[in-house]
mmCIF file of C-alpha atoms in Angstrom:
data_model
loop_
_atom_site.group_PDB
_atom_site.id
_atom_site.type_symbol
_atom_site.label_atom_id
_atom_site.label_comp_id
_atom_site.label_asym_id
_atom_site.label_seq_id
_atom_site.Cartn_x
_atom_site.Cartn_y
_atom_site.Cartn_z
ATOM 1 C CA MET A 17 -51.913 -7.886 19.002
ATOM 2 C CA LYS A 18 -51.489 -11.610 19.222
ATOM 3 C CA VAL A 19 -48.334 -11.437 21.190
ATOM 4 C CA GLU A 20 -48.187 -14.282 23.689
ATOM 5 C CA SER A 21 -44.988 -13.521 25.568
ATOM 6 C CA TYR A 22 -42.421 -10.646 25.592
ATOM 7 C CA ASP A 23 -39.589 -9.313 27.770
ATOM 8 C CA PRO A 24 -40.946 -6.816 30.311
ATOM 9 C CA ARG A 25 -38.168 -4.499 29.441
ATOM 10 C CA ILE A 26 -39.815 -3.928 25.967
ATOM 11 C CA ILE A 27 -42.486 -1.688 27.471
ATOM 12 C CA ASP A 28 -39.839 0.604 28.865
ATOM 13 C CA GLN A 29 -37.911 0.739 25.671
ATOM 14 C CA LEU A 30 -41.142 1.454 23.631
ATOM 15 C CA LEU A 31 -41.994 4.264 26.180
ATOM 16 C CA ASN A 32 -38.530 5.739 25.926
ATOM 17 C CA THR A 33 -38.652 5.695 22.073
ATOM 18 C CA ALA A 34 -42.102 7.327 22.042
ATOM 19 C CA PHE A 35 -41.064 9.989 24.494
ATOM 20 C CA ALA A 36 -37.879 10.809 22.447
ATOM 21 C CA PHE A 37 -39.887 10.949 19.186
ATOM 22 C CA SER A 38 -42.591 13.127 20.719
ATOM 23 C CA GLN A 39 -39.990 15.416 22.333
ATOM 24 C CA ASP A 40 -38.246 15.928 18.981
ATOM 25 C CA LEU A 41 -41.542 16.737 17.316
ATOM 26 C CA ILE A 42 -42.443 19.296 20.053
ATOM 27 C CA ILE A 43 -39.063 20.995 19.818
ATOM 28 C CA LYS A 44 -39.373 21.245 15.981
ATOM 29 C CA SER A 45 -42.962 22.513 16.306
ATOM 30 C CA ASN A 46 -41.921 25.165 18.890
ATOM 31 C CA GLU A 47 -39.177 26.321 16.371
ATOM 32 C CA TYR A 48 -41.797 26.742 13.587
ATOM 33 C CA ALA A 49 -44.083 28.645 16.052
ATOM 34 C CA ARG A 50 -41.149 30.985 17.005
ATOM 35 C CA ILE A 51 -40.479 31.601 13.303
ATOM 36 C CA ASP A 52 -44.122 32.692 12.938
ATOM 37 C CA SER A 53 -43.611 34.965 16.019
ATOM 38 C CA ARG A 54 -45.990 32.865 18.168
ATOM 39 C CA THR A 55 -45.290 31.571 21.703
ATOM 40 C CA ASN A 56 -47.859 28.626 21.525
ATOM 41 C CA ILE A 57 -47.686 25.551 19.174
ATOM 42 C CA GLN A 58 -50.568 25.126 16.726
ATOM 43 C CA GLU A 59 -51.574 22.136 14.804
ATOM 44 C CA CYS A 60 -50.033 23.455 11.613
ATOM 45 C CA ASP A 61 -46.645 23.526 13.296
ATOM 46 C CA ALA A 62 -46.923 19.921 14.389
ATOM 47 C CA LYS A 63 -47.995 18.864 10.881
ATOM 48 C CA ILE A 64 -44.914 20.635 9.426
ATOM 49 C CA ALA A 65 -42.711 18.939 11.994
ATOM 50 C CA VAL A 66 -44.129 15.476 11.227
ATOM 51 C CA SER A 67 -43.983 15.996 7.464
ATOM 52 C CA GLU A 68 -40.310 17.080 7.799
ATOM 53 C CA TYR A 69 -39.526 14.052 9.838
ATOM 54 C CA TYR A 70 -41.052 11.717 7.159
ATOM 55 C CA GLU A 71 -39.257 13.505 4.341
ATOM 56 C CA THR A 72 -35.917 13.204 5.994
ATOM 57 C CA ILE A 73 -36.455 9.494 6.788
ATOM 58 C CA THR A 74 -37.535 8.442 3.291
ATOM 59 C CA ALA A 75 -35.035 10.704 1.598
ATOM 60 C CA SER A 76 -32.034 9.279 3.396
ATOM 61 C CA GLN A 77 -32.908 5.615 2.501
ATOM 62 C CA ASN A 78 -31.357 4.489 -0.724
ATOM 63 C CA SER A 79 -32.091 1.257 -2.481
ATOM 64 C CA ASN A 80 -29.277 -1.284 -2.159
ATOM 65 C CA ILE A 81 -29.944 -2.543 -5.627
ATOM 66 C CA ALA A 82 -29.647 0.975 -7.117
ATOM 67 C CA ASN A 83 -26.311 1.460 -5.378
ATOM 68 C CA LYS A 84 -25.036 -1.799 -6.635
ATOM 69 C CA MET A 85 -26.059 -0.923 -10.195
ATOM 70 C CA VAL A 86 -24.353 2.438 -10.065
ATOM 71 C CA SER A 87 -21.205 0.992 -8.524
ATOM 72 C CA SER A 88 -21.067 -1.871 -11.053
ATOM 73 C CA GLU A 89 -21.307 0.722 -14.027
ATOM 74 C CA ILE A 90 -18.554 2.822 -12.515
ATOM 75 C CA ASN A 91 -16.291 -0.075 -11.630
ATOM 76 C CA SER A 92 -16.647 -1.633 -15.083
ATOM 77 C CA LEU A 93 -14.831 1.310 -16.658
ATOM 78 C CA PRO A 94 -11.215 0.534 -17.271
ATOM 79 C CA LEU A 95 -8.508 2.470 -15.424
ATOM 80 C CA PRO A 96 -6.323 4.760 -17.543
ATOM 81 C CA THR A 97 -2.876 3.381 -18.399
ATOM 82 C CA PHE A 98 0.410 5.247 -18.239
ATOM 83 C CA PRO A 99 3.542 4.542 -20.176
ATOM 84 C CA ASN A 100 6.614 3.465 -18.287
ATOM 85 C CA LYS A 101 8.833 6.435 -19.171
ATOM 86 C CA GLY A 102 6.510 9.365 -18.675
ATOM 87 C CA VAL A 103 3.362 11.174 -19.529
ATOM 88 C CA SER A 104 3.311 14.574 -21.243
ATOM 89 C CA LYS A 105 6.996 15.228 -20.353
ATOM 90 C CA ILE A 106 6.506 14.157 -16.807
ATOM 91 C CA TRP A 107 8.832 11.342 -15.755
ATOM 92 C CA LEU A 108 7.294 8.766 -13.398
ATOM 93 C CA PRO A 109 9.721 6.664 -11.358
ATOM 94 C CA THR A 110 9.615 2.884 -11.352
ATOM 95 C CA GLU A 111 8.657 1.026 -8.173
ATOM 96 C CA TYR A 112 12.278 0.124 -7.610
ATOM 97 C CA GLU A 113 13.374 3.738 -7.804
ATOM 98 C CA MET A 114 10.650 4.863 -5.407
ATOM 99 C CA SER A 115 11.703 2.187 -2.878
ATOM 100 C CA ILE A 116 15.424 3.223 -2.808
ATOM 101 C CA THR A 117 14.952 7.041 -3.207
ATOM 102 C CA PRO A 118 14.336 9.028 -0.061
ATOM 103 C CA ASN A 119 11.310 11.363 -0.188
ATOM 104 C CA TRP A 120 13.202 14.297 1.195
ATOM 105 C CA SER A 121 16.188 16.385 0.130
ATOM 106 C CA GLN A 122 18.656 18.176 2.409
ATOM 107 C CA ASP A 123 18.997 21.938 1.518
ATOM 108 C CA ILE A 124 22.730 22.297 1.991
ATOM 109 C CA ASN A 125 22.694 25.563 0.124
ATOM 110 C CA HIS A 126 20.423 27.122 2.716
ATOM 111 C CA VAL A 127 22.656 25.984 5.538
ATOM 112 C CA ASN A 128 25.645 27.412 3.801
ATOM 113 C CA ARG A 129 23.784 30.756 3.226
ATOM 114 C CA MET A 130 22.887 31.249 6.981
ATOM 115 C CA ASN A 131 24.612 34.083 8.695
ATOM 116 C CA ASP A 132 26.162 33.927 12.073
ATOM 117 C CA SER A 133 23.087 35.170 13.953
ATOM 118 C CA GLU A 134 20.902 32.455 12.506
ATOM 119 C CA THR A 135 23.421 29.716 13.439
ATOM 120 C CA GLU A 136 23.716 31.202 17.014
ATOM 121 C CA LYS A 137 19.885 31.039 17.339
ATOM 122 C CA MET A 138 19.996 27.405 16.225
ATOM 123 C CA ASN A 139 22.657 26.616 18.830
ATOM 124 C CA GLN A 140 20.763 28.414 21.580
ATOM 125 C CA ASN A 141 17.646 26.386 20.824
ATOM 126 C CA SER A 142 19.547 23.152 20.859
ATOM 127 C CA ASP A 143 20.714 21.221 24.049
ATOM 128 C CA ILE A 144 24.298 21.089 22.820
ATOM 129 C CA ASP A 145 26.699 23.563 24.417
ATOM 130 C CA LEU A 146 29.358 24.310 21.847
ATOM 131 C CA GLY A 147 31.521 26.289 24.248
ATOM 132 C CA GLN A 148 32.370 23.316 26.456
ATOM 133 C CA ASP A 149 35.439 21.158 26.347
ATOM 134 C CA ILE A 150 35.204 18.027 24.321
ATOM 135 C CA ASP A 151 35.686 15.312 26.826
ATOM 136 C CA ASP A 152 33.540 12.354 26.135
ATOM 137 C CA ASP A 153 35.361 9.763 28.148
ATOM 138 C CA ASP A 154 35.679 9.221 31.950
ATOM 139 C CA ASP A 155 39.494 9.902 32.234
ATOM 140 C CA ASP A 156 40.840 13.244 33.508
ATOM 141 C CA ASP A 157 42.700 13.834 30.186
ATOM 142 C CA ASP A 158 41.066 16.684 28.236
ATOM 143 C CA ASP A 159 40.394 15.654 24.603
ATOM 144 C CA ASP A 160 40.793 19.313 23.408
ATOM 145 C CA ASP A 161 44.509 18.880 23.719
ATOM 146 C CA ASP A 162 44.406 15.944 21.345
ATOM 147 C CA LEU A 163 42.567 18.091 18.802
ATOM 148 C CA ASP A 164 45.149 20.867 19.068
ATOM 149 C CA CYS A 165 47.886 18.379 18.260
ATOM 150 C CA ILE A 166 46.031 17.176 15.143
ATOM 151 C CA ASN A 167 45.151 20.636 13.840
ATOM 152 C CA ASN A 168 48.899 21.894 14.230
#
């Protein structure tokens, strides 16, 4: 083979590759034999497995030049343009409007329509206890008294 020197690990790598390839072919051949209701592998099963292997290898390889030609044809087409104020009665916002407008809306009407049982369920699921006194500072003075003065 006219190879003067090589890494000794190459022999192990070639043996591993040959073993994996042979194992795959034997597994496929065994599947074809089982399809034909046989327990032993025949030569025709191995031929089908080898031909399937070569068909999948050659079918998956695409020419780089062909891919470049197809992509250059597709990329040469101009993109469609849209007018600034809308297309077919659909208003498209400008970049500035999209940057300052939130992409969510608060459904206040839904909150107002909720009945008492729904709000109680929401309060039970939250960590806030609404029945406690409002006292957010460290002094002994109860802040609820201050609210009573304001409300009266």
